[in-house]
XYZ file of C-alpha atoms in Angstrom:
697
model
C -0.096 0.247 0.040
C 0.920 3.762 -0.811
C 0.215 6.594 1.436
C 0.012 10.142 1.064
C -1.978 9.769 -2.694
C -3.117 13.429 -3.633
C -3.857 14.564 -6.679
C -5.797 17.720 -8.352
C -6.943 16.358 -11.513
C -6.627 12.633 -12.378
C -8.446 10.233 -14.327
C -10.793 8.160 -12.423
C -9.767 4.721 -11.236
C -11.236 2.007 -13.615
C -13.866 0.023 -12.167
C -16.035 -3.114 -13.213
C -19.524 -2.426 -14.274
C -22.063 -2.726 -11.465
C -22.672 -1.455 -7.890
C -20.785 -2.609 -4.649
C -22.572 -3.443 -1.755
C -20.724 -3.816 1.664
C -22.104 -5.887 4.555
C -20.028 -4.775 8.124
C -19.776 -7.585 10.872
C -19.626 -5.704 14.130
C -19.520 -8.991 15.968
C -15.988 -9.778 14.576
C -14.485 -6.487 14.863
C -12.828 -4.806 18.266
C -12.281 -1.256 19.026
C -9.094 -0.537 17.097
C -9.138 -3.482 14.734
C -9.788 -3.573 11.442
C -13.535 -4.922 10.445
C -14.190 -8.147 8.300
C -16.182 -6.714 5.027
C -18.499 -8.945 2.849
C -18.439 -7.278 -0.502
C -21.217 -8.343 -2.836
C -21.009 -7.476 -6.626
C -18.246 -6.838 -9.085
C -15.083 -6.396 -6.987
C -11.697 -4.761 -8.386
C -8.416 -5.115 -6.280
C -7.453 -1.688 -7.508
C -10.463 -0.201 -6.590
C -9.848 -1.562 -2.570
C -6.332 -0.176 -3.031
C -7.697 3.137 -3.665
C -10.077 3.124 -0.950
C -7.487 2.230 1.397
C -5.061 4.712 0.047
C -7.677 7.573 0.402
C -8.439 6.119 4.081
C -5.058 6.629 5.147
C -4.939 10.295 3.815
C -8.404 11.249 5.169
C -7.835 10.023 8.653
C -4.294 10.835 8.935
C -2.685 7.799 10.682
C 0.733 8.395 10.520
C 2.686 5.172 9.504
C 0.033 3.374 9.514
C -1.662 1.180 6.405
C -3.588 -1.912 5.674
C -2.714 -4.926 3.677
C -6.064 -6.473 2.163
C -6.861 -9.908 1.762
C -9.351 -10.959 -0.365
C -11.347 -14.420 -0.452
C -13.635 -15.398 -2.895
C -16.816 -17.188 -1.017
C -19.185 -17.184 -4.077
C -20.293 -15.612 -7.339
C -20.206 -12.056 -6.852
C -19.827 -12.491 -3.087
C -16.196 -11.614 -1.624
C -14.894 -11.634 2.186
C -12.151 -9.100 2.719
C -9.629 -9.079 5.513
C -7.372 -6.047 6.519
C -3.992 -6.681 8.236
C -2.140 -3.764 9.581
C 1.171 -2.984 8.316
C 2.427 -0.147 10.611
C 2.086 0.766 14.230
C -1.207 1.616 16.161
C -1.802 5.608 15.994
C -2.130 6.754 19.895
C -5.080 9.056 20.789
C -3.541 10.781 24.170
C -4.017 8.070 27.272
C -7.542 6.705 25.358
C -5.324 3.911 23.339
C -5.342 3.247 19.822
C -7.715 5.174 17.398
C -10.922 3.354 16.334
C -11.072 2.138 12.812
C -12.970 4.134 10.448
C -15.123 1.182 9.371
C -17.837 3.497 7.981
C -15.825 5.932 6.369
C -13.993 2.573 4.588
C -17.456 1.418 3.486
C -18.390 4.446 1.921
C -15.028 4.623 -0.060
C -15.341 1.063 -1.275
C -19.173 1.818 -2.460
C -18.220 5.073 -4.332
C -19.856 4.458 -7.786
C -17.563 4.955 -11.104
C -17.664 8.756 -12.445
C -19.749 7.002 -15.519
C -19.098 5.870 -18.695
C -15.148 5.997 -20.222
C -12.578 8.183 -17.904
C -13.546 11.089 -16.603
C -11.151 13.932 -14.819
C -11.455 14.304 -11.150
C -10.816 17.381 -9.287
C -9.842 17.898 -5.791
C -12.723 20.820 -4.595
C -11.638 24.032 -2.961
C -11.822 24.401 0.792
C -14.440 27.204 -0.025
C -16.654 24.408 -2.265
C -15.928 21.781 0.875
C -17.940 24.373 3.084
C -20.389 25.014 0.704
C -21.454 21.433 0.278
C -21.557 20.972 3.960
C -23.611 23.793 4.197
C -26.204 22.218 1.969
C -25.894 18.793 3.302
C -26.720 20.070 6.743
C -29.910 21.769 5.760
C -31.757 19.134 3.780
C -35.027 20.849 5.143
C -34.953 23.958 3.469
C -36.430 24.408 0.180
C -34.384 24.564 -2.789
C -30.808 24.712 -2.145
C -30.256 26.964 -5.037
C -29.628 30.589 -6.141
C -31.702 32.031 -9.096
C -31.675 34.774 -11.999
C -34.349 35.957 -14.225
C -34.420 37.605 -17.477
C -36.994 38.975 -20.196
C -36.453 37.721 -23.797
C -38.005 40.024 -26.173
C -37.871 38.870 -29.936
C -37.611 35.427 -31.644
C -36.763 32.684 -29.526
C -35.825 29.051 -31.454
C -36.217 26.623 -28.847
C -34.155 24.326 -30.678
C -31.277 26.684 -31.070
C -31.632 27.471 -27.592
C -31.232 23.679 -26.510
C -28.295 23.343 -28.793
C -26.342 26.620 -27.441
C -26.564 25.748 -24.049
C -25.097 22.299 -25.103
C -22.524 24.028 -26.781
C -21.412 25.861 -24.154
C -21.372 22.874 -21.557
C -18.767 21.216 -23.982
C -16.720 24.612 -23.612
C -17.189 24.781 -20.125
C -16.217 21.813 -17.588
C -18.171 23.237 -14.800
C -21.336 22.751 -16.773
C -20.552 19.132 -16.646
C -19.081 18.725 -13.047
C -20.833 17.104 -10.043
C -19.705 16.009 -6.693
C -18.789 12.782 -6.192
C -20.787 10.460 -4.067
C -19.340 9.695 -0.633
C -17.578 11.175 2.150
C -14.742 12.789 0.330
C -16.610 15.088 -2.025
C -13.953 15.015 -5.211
C -15.598 16.726 -8.550
C -16.198 14.606 -11.288
C -16.172 16.235 -14.652
C -18.428 14.057 -16.980
C -17.951 13.671 -20.687
C -21.509 14.195 -22.226
C -23.952 16.012 -20.321
C -25.141 19.567 -20.251
C -27.736 22.073 -18.379
C -31.025 20.695 -18.196
C -33.464 23.050 -20.570
C -37.062 23.435 -19.831
C -39.623 25.324 -21.825
C -43.326 25.704 -20.970
C -45.624 27.368 -23.102
C -47.280 30.908 -22.496
C -50.186 30.775 -20.481
C -49.564 27.063 -19.050
C -48.259 28.350 -15.716
C -47.679 31.798 -14.037
C -44.270 33.307 -13.758
C -44.068 33.350 -9.943
C -45.254 29.828 -9.429
C -43.091 28.584 -12.059
C -40.036 30.481 -9.970
C -41.573 28.971 -6.915
C -41.714 25.457 -8.094
C -38.091 25.679 -9.236
C -36.964 26.882 -6.195
C -38.337 24.210 -4.450
C -37.209 21.824 -6.429
C -33.896 22.828 -6.017
C -30.391 21.361 -7.531
C -28.594 18.169 -6.225
C -24.621 19.027 -6.394
C -24.052 15.251 -6.638
C -25.829 15.093 -9.867
C -24.145 16.402 -13.165
C -25.406 20.032 -14.310
C -25.377 22.332 -11.775
C -27.300 24.673 -13.998
C -30.751 24.708 -14.977
C -32.463 26.809 -17.571
C -36.048 27.166 -17.696
C -37.839 29.391 -20.180
C -41.710 30.411 -19.986
C -42.693 31.231 -23.700
C -40.656 31.627 -27.064
C -41.449 29.371 -30.023
C -43.442 29.644 -32.621
C -47.148 30.665 -32.166
C -49.207 30.690 -35.017
C -52.030 32.438 -33.544
C -49.747 35.468 -33.138
C -47.388 37.431 -35.376
C -43.685 37.372 -34.249
C -43.417 41.254 -33.412
C -46.485 40.870 -31.279
C -45.567 37.766 -29.458
C -45.364 38.408 -25.626
C -41.758 38.435 -24.016
C -40.471 35.149 -22.668
C -38.909 34.884 -19.279
C -35.950 32.720 -18.814
C -34.855 31.423 -15.178
C -31.150 30.354 -14.851
C -30.892 27.981 -11.216
C -27.501 27.085 -9.817
C -25.990 25.546 -7.074
C -23.669 27.685 -5.374
C -21.256 24.864 -4.724
C -20.234 25.009 -8.100
C -21.107 28.377 -9.485
C -21.578 31.634 -8.156
C -23.524 34.852 -9.497
C -20.533 36.135 -11.496
C -19.792 32.727 -13.252
C -23.813 32.157 -14.436
C -23.656 35.768 -15.886
C -20.355 35.020 -17.507
C -21.760 31.762 -18.954
C -24.993 33.795 -19.936
C -22.668 35.695 -22.496
C -21.294 32.308 -23.850
C -24.603 31.311 -24.382
C -25.535 34.676 -26.406
C -22.437 34.107 -28.268
C -23.397 30.320 -29.346
C -27.375 31.614 -30.012
C -25.978 34.029 -32.436
C -23.294 31.428 -34.168
C -26.478 28.943 -34.951
C -25.925 27.077 -31.848
C -22.284 26.307 -31.958
C -19.332 27.868 -30.199
C -15.914 27.716 -31.854
C -12.712 26.456 -30.151
C -12.263 24.272 -27.406
C -12.726 23.983 -23.355
C -12.049 27.081 -21.405
C -8.469 27.725 -19.952
C -8.078 28.208 -16.846
C -10.658 25.828 -15.855
C -11.388 24.322 -12.181
C -8.499 21.946 -12.248
C -5.876 25.206 -12.822
C -7.710 26.825 -10.370
C -7.175 24.146 -7.623
C -3.489 23.638 -8.807
C -2.824 27.164 -8.135
C -4.523 27.211 -4.932
C -2.521 24.168 -3.813
C 0.489 26.233 -4.703
C -0.138 29.058 -2.200
C 1.562 29.371 0.894
C -1.058 29.991 3.788
C 1.369 31.097 6.300
C 1.043 34.953 5.551
C -2.803 34.507 5.435
C -2.639 32.600 8.845
C -0.523 35.424 10.442
C -2.498 37.766 9.390
C -5.933 36.340 10.989
C -4.445 35.300 13.796
C -2.650 38.505 14.621
C -6.524 40.281 14.757
C -8.832 36.936 15.499
C -12.435 37.517 14.772
C -14.887 37.339 17.622
C -18.087 35.213 17.186
C -20.502 36.829 14.824
C -23.032 39.487 16.409
C -26.037 37.495 16.726
C -29.681 38.608 15.233
C -32.296 39.225 17.760
C -34.932 36.665 18.404
C -38.319 38.407 18.250
C -41.816 36.322 18.462
C -42.136 35.907 14.714
C -41.886 32.672 13.511
C -38.717 30.652 13.424
C -39.405 27.640 11.586
C -39.746 28.801 7.827
C -37.910 30.648 5.361
C -38.960 33.798 3.261
C -37.731 36.975 1.838
C -38.246 40.660 1.961
C -36.988 43.266 -0.387
C -36.892 47.117 -0.686
C -35.244 49.243 -3.117
C -33.527 52.714 -3.587
C -34.677 54.910 -6.634
C -31.921 55.398 -9.412
C -31.720 58.677 -7.962
C -31.340 57.834 -4.559
C -28.857 55.143 -5.542
C -26.663 57.611 -7.558
C -26.736 60.440 -4.737
C -25.441 57.205 -2.165
C -22.621 56.432 -4.797
C -21.338 59.890 -5.350
C -21.352 60.651 -1.392
C -19.318 57.325 -0.539
C -16.903 58.389 -3.701
C -16.477 61.732 -2.218
C -15.361 59.943 1.122
C -12.902 57.604 -0.760
C -15.464 54.619 -0.405
C -17.230 52.372 -2.523
C -21.018 51.748 -1.948
C -20.674 48.594 -0.533
C -18.728 50.265 2.371
C -21.536 52.217 2.932
C -24.104 49.482 2.904
C -21.867 47.547 5.594
C -21.820 50.386 8.048
C -25.553 50.798 7.697
C -25.928 47.158 8.428
C -23.668 47.268 11.423
C -25.738 50.221 12.751
C -28.751 47.917 12.171
C -27.351 45.299 14.244
C -26.148 47.455 17.050
C -29.714 49.375 17.330
C -31.589 46.030 17.360
C -29.077 44.761 19.996
C -30.009 47.700 22.271
C -26.443 48.303 22.742
C -24.841 51.438 24.415
C -21.320 52.631 24.145
C -18.790 51.484 21.850
C -19.424 48.112 20.404
C -17.570 45.682 18.143
C -20.111 44.493 15.631
C -19.631 41.453 13.568
C -20.953 39.726 10.287
C -19.718 38.083 7.373
C -19.477 39.920 3.820
C -18.655 38.470 0.324
C -15.191 39.067 -1.751
C -15.887 38.159 -5.399
C -12.552 35.684 -5.301
C -11.204 36.870 -8.492
C -8.894 39.109 -6.898
C -5.905 36.709 -7.317
C -2.781 36.614 -9.384
C -4.313 33.573 -12.008
C -4.365 34.916 -15.396
C -7.920 34.674 -16.648
C -9.690 34.275 -13.302
C -12.180 37.315 -14.242
C -13.362 34.735 -16.839
C -13.323 31.504 -15.165
C -16.843 30.146 -14.126
C -16.390 28.645 -10.592
C -17.810 28.796 -7.030
C -15.037 31.968 -5.853
C -17.815 34.172 -4.113
C -16.025 33.764 -0.560
C -17.716 35.054 2.899
C -15.362 36.573 5.295
C -15.693 37.765 8.717
C -15.735 41.797 9.006
C -16.063 43.440 12.336
C -17.198 47.136 12.821
C -16.283 49.188 15.804
C -19.371 51.202 16.541
C -18.664 54.288 18.827
C -21.476 56.432 19.238
C -19.505 59.573 19.711
C -16.876 58.758 16.761
C -17.711 60.558 13.497
C -19.547 58.578 10.601
C -16.794 59.068 7.966
C -14.468 57.259 10.631
C -16.685 54.252 10.443
C -16.825 54.216 6.885
C -12.838 54.591 6.312
C -12.333 51.790 8.903
C -14.501 49.402 6.909
C -13.030 50.560 3.598
C -9.562 49.865 5.140
C -10.443 46.482 6.612
C -11.987 45.510 2.753
C -8.533 46.657 1.277
C -6.798 44.227 3.978
C -9.077 41.269 3.589
C -8.420 41.878 -0.814
C -5.067 40.006 -0.200
C -6.636 36.942 0.974
C -9.927 36.601 -1.003
C -8.900 32.698 -1.806
C -8.743 31.888 2.150
C -11.980 30.026 3.262
C -13.686 31.265 6.648
C -13.566 27.528 7.715
C -9.684 27.897 7.124
C -9.932 31.084 9.144
C -11.850 29.405 12.129
C -9.331 26.581 12.057
C -6.554 29.129 12.912
C -8.360 31.211 15.365
C -10.830 28.934 16.999
C -9.930 25.046 16.726
C -12.812 22.877 15.863
C -13.890 20.514 18.837
C -14.990 16.615 18.983
C -18.633 18.252 19.835
C -18.623 20.705 17.005
C -16.156 19.532 14.324
C -18.190 21.916 11.859
C -19.905 24.319 13.446
C -23.051 25.941 12.002
C -22.725 29.698 9.953
C -23.971 32.277 12.385
C -24.723 35.850 12.290
C -25.783 37.464 8.833
C -23.938 37.434 5.652
C -23.899 41.011 3.473
C -23.574 40.262 -0.487
C -23.020 43.310 -2.890
C -23.051 41.972 -6.383
C -20.588 43.244 -8.725
C -21.571 41.889 -12.211
C -19.440 41.478 -15.571
C -20.916 43.680 -18.789
C -21.653 42.042 -21.772
C -19.491 42.414 -24.347
C -20.669 45.382 -26.946
C -20.481 42.884 -29.882
C -22.990 40.480 -28.090
C -25.410 43.509 -27.539
C -25.337 44.448 -31.072
C -25.569 40.795 -32.517
C -28.716 40.392 -30.588
C -30.103 43.659 -31.704
C -29.415 42.829 -35.088
C -31.824 39.568 -35.008
C -34.504 42.002 -33.172
C -33.605 40.499 -29.718
C -33.696 42.310 -26.736
C -32.815 41.003 -23.313
C -32.860 42.527 -19.831
C -30.219 42.583 -17.389
C -30.539 39.387 -15.225
C -32.112 39.924 -11.698
C -31.221 38.085 -8.857
C -33.915 36.472 -7.075
C -31.862 36.384 -3.761
C -29.767 33.774 -2.324
C -30.480 30.705 0.281
C -27.233 30.314 2.452
C -26.387 28.537 5.683
C -26.483 31.727 7.348
C -29.885 32.664 9.564
C -29.853 35.909 7.445
C -28.454 36.840 3.981
C -28.765 40.509 2.979
C -27.803 40.813 -1.061
C -27.680 44.126 -2.765
C -27.704 44.801 -6.578
C -28.292 47.104 -9.261
C -31.587 46.598 -11.125
C -31.748 47.479 -15.028
C -32.828 51.176 -14.369
C -29.903 51.651 -11.777
C -31.761 51.422 -8.251
C -30.179 49.358 -5.773
C -32.539 46.572 -4.542
C -32.238 45.136 -1.243
C -33.042 41.603 -0.454
C -33.034 40.144 2.833
C -33.336 36.140 2.889
C -33.960 34.434 6.362
C -33.535 30.959 7.672
C -34.849 30.133 10.954
C -35.116 33.719 11.767
C -38.124 35.921 12.788
C -39.101 37.766 9.787
C -40.421 40.828 11.344
C -36.996 40.931 12.849
C -35.584 40.784 9.468
C -38.016 43.666 8.221
C -36.775 46.058 11.153
C -33.304 45.460 10.279
C -34.111 46.029 6.679
C -36.080 48.821 7.149
C -33.449 50.931 9.196
C -30.796 50.177 6.565
C -32.658 51.396 3.700
C -33.629 54.460 5.448
C -30.495 55.283 6.398
C -28.905 54.469 3.140
C -31.594 56.887 1.581
C -30.775 59.772 4.310
C -26.973 59.748 4.260
C -26.418 61.857 1.626
C -28.828 64.437 2.756
C -28.032 64.583 6.370
C -24.654 63.246 7.065
C -21.724 65.966 7.350
C -17.839 65.935 8.274
C -19.448 66.491 12.165
C -22.372 63.883 12.052
C -21.691 61.312 14.660
C -22.631 57.641 14.880
C -24.678 58.480 17.689
C -27.063 60.966 15.192
C -26.964 57.875 12.800
C -28.397 55.883 15.035
C -31.439 57.881 16.180
C -32.383 58.768 12.598
C -36.300 57.789 12.804
C -37.775 55.628 10.171
C -38.168 58.034 7.182
C -41.849 59.373 6.709
C -43.771 58.870 3.399
C -41.001 56.334 2.214
C -42.275 53.284 0.493
C -41.631 50.215 3.630
C -40.075 46.948 2.339
C -42.560 44.641 0.588
C -44.894 42.214 2.751
C -42.655 39.242 3.243
C -43.048 35.938 1.797
C -43.049 32.630 3.903
C -43.019 29.069 2.711
C -43.462 26.790 5.649
C -40.382 24.400 6.102
C -41.226 21.006 7.915
C -39.184 20.504 11.398
C -35.991 18.297 10.935
C -37.360 14.998 12.267
C -35.085 13.282 14.761
C -37.385 10.014 15.569
C -37.533 7.409 13.073
C -40.580 7.339 10.489
C -42.344 4.281 9.722
C -42.374 3.188 6.091
C -43.769 -0.260 6.554
C -45.094 -1.791 9.578
C -43.580 -5.417 10.873
C -45.407 -8.400 10.320
C -45.779 -9.678 13.588
C -44.856 -8.127 16.956
C -41.054 -8.600 17.783
C -40.196 -9.335 14.406
C -37.479 -6.514 14.264
C -36.446 -3.657 12.517
C -34.502 -2.573 9.309
C -33.773 1.067 9.745
C -32.658 2.997 6.581
C -30.458 5.863 7.467
C -30.768 8.865 4.966
C -27.522 10.503 4.116
C -26.311 13.822 2.415
C -27.422 13.919 -1.355
C -29.758 10.743 -0.919
C -33.242 11.302 -2.585
C -36.145 10.270 -0.112
C -37.543 8.038 -3.162
C -34.571 5.886 -3.210
C -35.113 4.590 0.342
C -38.912 4.662 -0.047
C -38.656 2.293 -3.319
C -36.390 0.049 -0.872
C -39.040 -0.138 1.764
C -41.636 -1.037 -0.969
C -39.488 -3.936 -2.270
C -38.794 -5.241 1.307
C -40.259 -8.699 1.539
C -39.032 -9.577 5.145
C -41.391 -9.656 8.448
C -39.276 -6.526 10.061
C -40.704 -3.210 10.109
C -38.969 -0.672 7.958
C -38.008 2.466 9.448
C -36.304 5.952 7.977
C -34.016 7.947 9.927
C -32.903 11.098 9.334
C -29.566 12.040 10.837
C -29.828 13.361 14.452
C -28.805 16.920 14.957
C -25.305 17.536 16.072
C -24.675 16.918 19.570
C -27.472 14.291 20.098
C -26.336 10.674 20.603
C -26.416 8.658 17.152
C -27.845 5.714 18.445
C -30.631 7.730 20.618
C -33.574 7.393 18.092
C -33.677 3.899 18.041
C -33.169 3.238 21.860
C -35.629 0.878 23.125
C -36.482 -0.900 19.779
C -37.409 -4.393 20.482
C -35.932 -7.434 18.559
C -32.944 -7.869 16.096
C -32.019 -4.484 14.036
C -30.379 -4.183 10.609
C -28.945 -0.567 9.325
C -29.103 -0.115 5.903
C -27.807 3.034 3.805
C -26.379 4.330 0.787
C -23.492 5.752 0.015
C -22.543 8.658 1.974
C -24.218 7.785 4.947
C -21.782 5.024 5.857
C -19.972 6.992 8.684
C -23.597 7.833 10.073
C -24.783 4.308 10.298
C -21.796 2.814 11.810
C -21.774 5.411 14.626
C -25.033 4.254 15.454
C -24.299 0.683 15.562
C -21.041 1.088 17.510
C -23.176 3.374 20.207
C -25.838 0.685 20.421
C -23.270 -2.073 21.087
C -21.307 0.547 23.392
C -24.510 0.379 25.594
C -24.895 -3.170 25.808
C -26.922 -3.836 22.784
C -26.753 -6.765 20.285
C -24.567 -5.867 17.577
C -26.928 -4.941 14.590
C -26.419 -5.686 11.159
C -24.997 -2.908 8.674
C -25.549 -2.779 4.891
C -24.326 -0.132 2.814
C -24.632 -0.223 -1.137
C -23.991 2.223 -4.034
C -26.201 4.785 -4.781
C -26.825 3.026 -8.376
C -27.917 -0.137 -6.771
C -31.328 -1.237 -7.590
C -33.990 -1.017 -4.767
C -34.968 -4.690 -5.332
C -31.193 -5.964 -4.895
C -30.645 -4.058 -1.829
C -33.698 -4.730 -0.203
C -32.817 -8.361 -1.134
C -29.221 -8.103 0.585
C -31.363 -6.271 3.653
C -33.307 -9.263 4.190
C -30.472 -12.033 3.891
C -28.694 -9.915 6.728
C -31.880 -9.728 8.979
C -32.289 -13.577 8.878
C -28.986 -13.684 10.226
C -29.520 -11.601 13.024
C -32.825 -12.991 13.945
């Protein structure tokens, strides 16, 4: 065995056709010894070696590796024994580290990338954190972001689909997805592209289409991080082409692979392909995802670490908790007119600051007021940087997930001049510009190391996003106009993030600044109060702020009379995350036992439901969502009578194994454990679960 294997863009390991299933025998495993595993399905020794190499790298077991011995016990049925070839890794006074059985099962059942070799790229730390955020909030409707535009003029559906496919052939990110399993490498497929949907005029209301698309969301583990939905277009024999209503175009994308800037770049490429009869010239774009990954790996983190450790960011300012609903998501929106927006821009520029610094200042003041604070205080929140201010040639044209939230601290002193607050935030933004590539999780690891109880802390506080957009090249605008086509500037429809409250600011087509607050488990009434003050302050700053105006004067500003308040909140109820198992099928008789299906990140509920329908044994079939952080993994299964079998698809192996280990530690009977690849047919998975259940009766 070799250890320390690492590559930023390598061909996928060849694997035999067909998924693999792993059965774990806990009765034959000690606390620190490797397990005896049953492997069902096609087995390739190279695949086992690759899984063990990645296990060594992921668990950082110095000098410790494993020699596999594979015994064939029948057609498509093998037993895998592991023998240690290095010393035990000690963990303080607690003895040898437990063997990561669940992680190994996940690595063995990772499916092949698809037909033919596919490039595999190591994701950036930022992408890992964004994917973890999405996995940690499975109940939030539509983990995706959306852009919308209006298309006026002829729209050929065939050319539309062909043009987007041509863009996908040139842009590797549009053919990418995260690999199933615990190590989220990016797999770049060969023959795929964005899903393109079209609905005729009058078949559905636009707002209903947007909401349905948001609820559908996007799965980053399925190829295609971008979906294109068109309402209208095509040929309507009942209308002349010049009188046809405009078409609405909705672009939905997953933030772990694309950001707002990237989607606008891809849209420009689509326009170019559409003008060229649906086909782009040339080959794949460079730099691509792999180029950026290699550049990032070559950076020396020491200066960034010293910068953050010299002034470590404190905990984010918590949002107020009023009496409003906490178990839903929603959005509220407000707007500055073009005249108000231009006055704000000129006022900020007169003080040597961009509009974003003014927004950060009034947001900090809104949080200060909401917390009823007094005297000098530090207000902390997160603000995004583009991630494109790095020394990589062509980075401004690279579509990827580069928009990065970084911690910001605003020192609020009611006696200090407003200009001091503004310049302080501007200078802080300049300091952060040199470290746009450093993720917030990495900063936290340098300043607030994770604990065993909280290895991946949830996002706290609020996030402020001020969008800056690439402008379409003039030749594209002229080319579309020559075809009697006019397209509006894409409008941001808010953003779902793991932060309790996200404030997104962008300029609309008329030049007005639009502010959208998106809430997750945050009272909408509190979010509305914050947004109302922030908008009022942005409107009044150019009129009332002078060099002698203090922060206290601005804090005392009342709501501006006669101004239009933010629009009414739009709420959508979100089901509470269940910690108790749900019954998918009752037992045939009392005491028959239980098969518990553990749902992991990225596993569709329908896949587990099909397994329950296909199961023919007498056991009850339950569905278990991963327990919330800090709760015992086996807690929801305490008190179950009869034998127990745990089943899961790839990616939930570690969770299932933690549950099994906790049950055994509590004196329970060792449960059976079956983990299978996501491509396994439901009937075959159910058959193996039934076979293991018979052995545990």
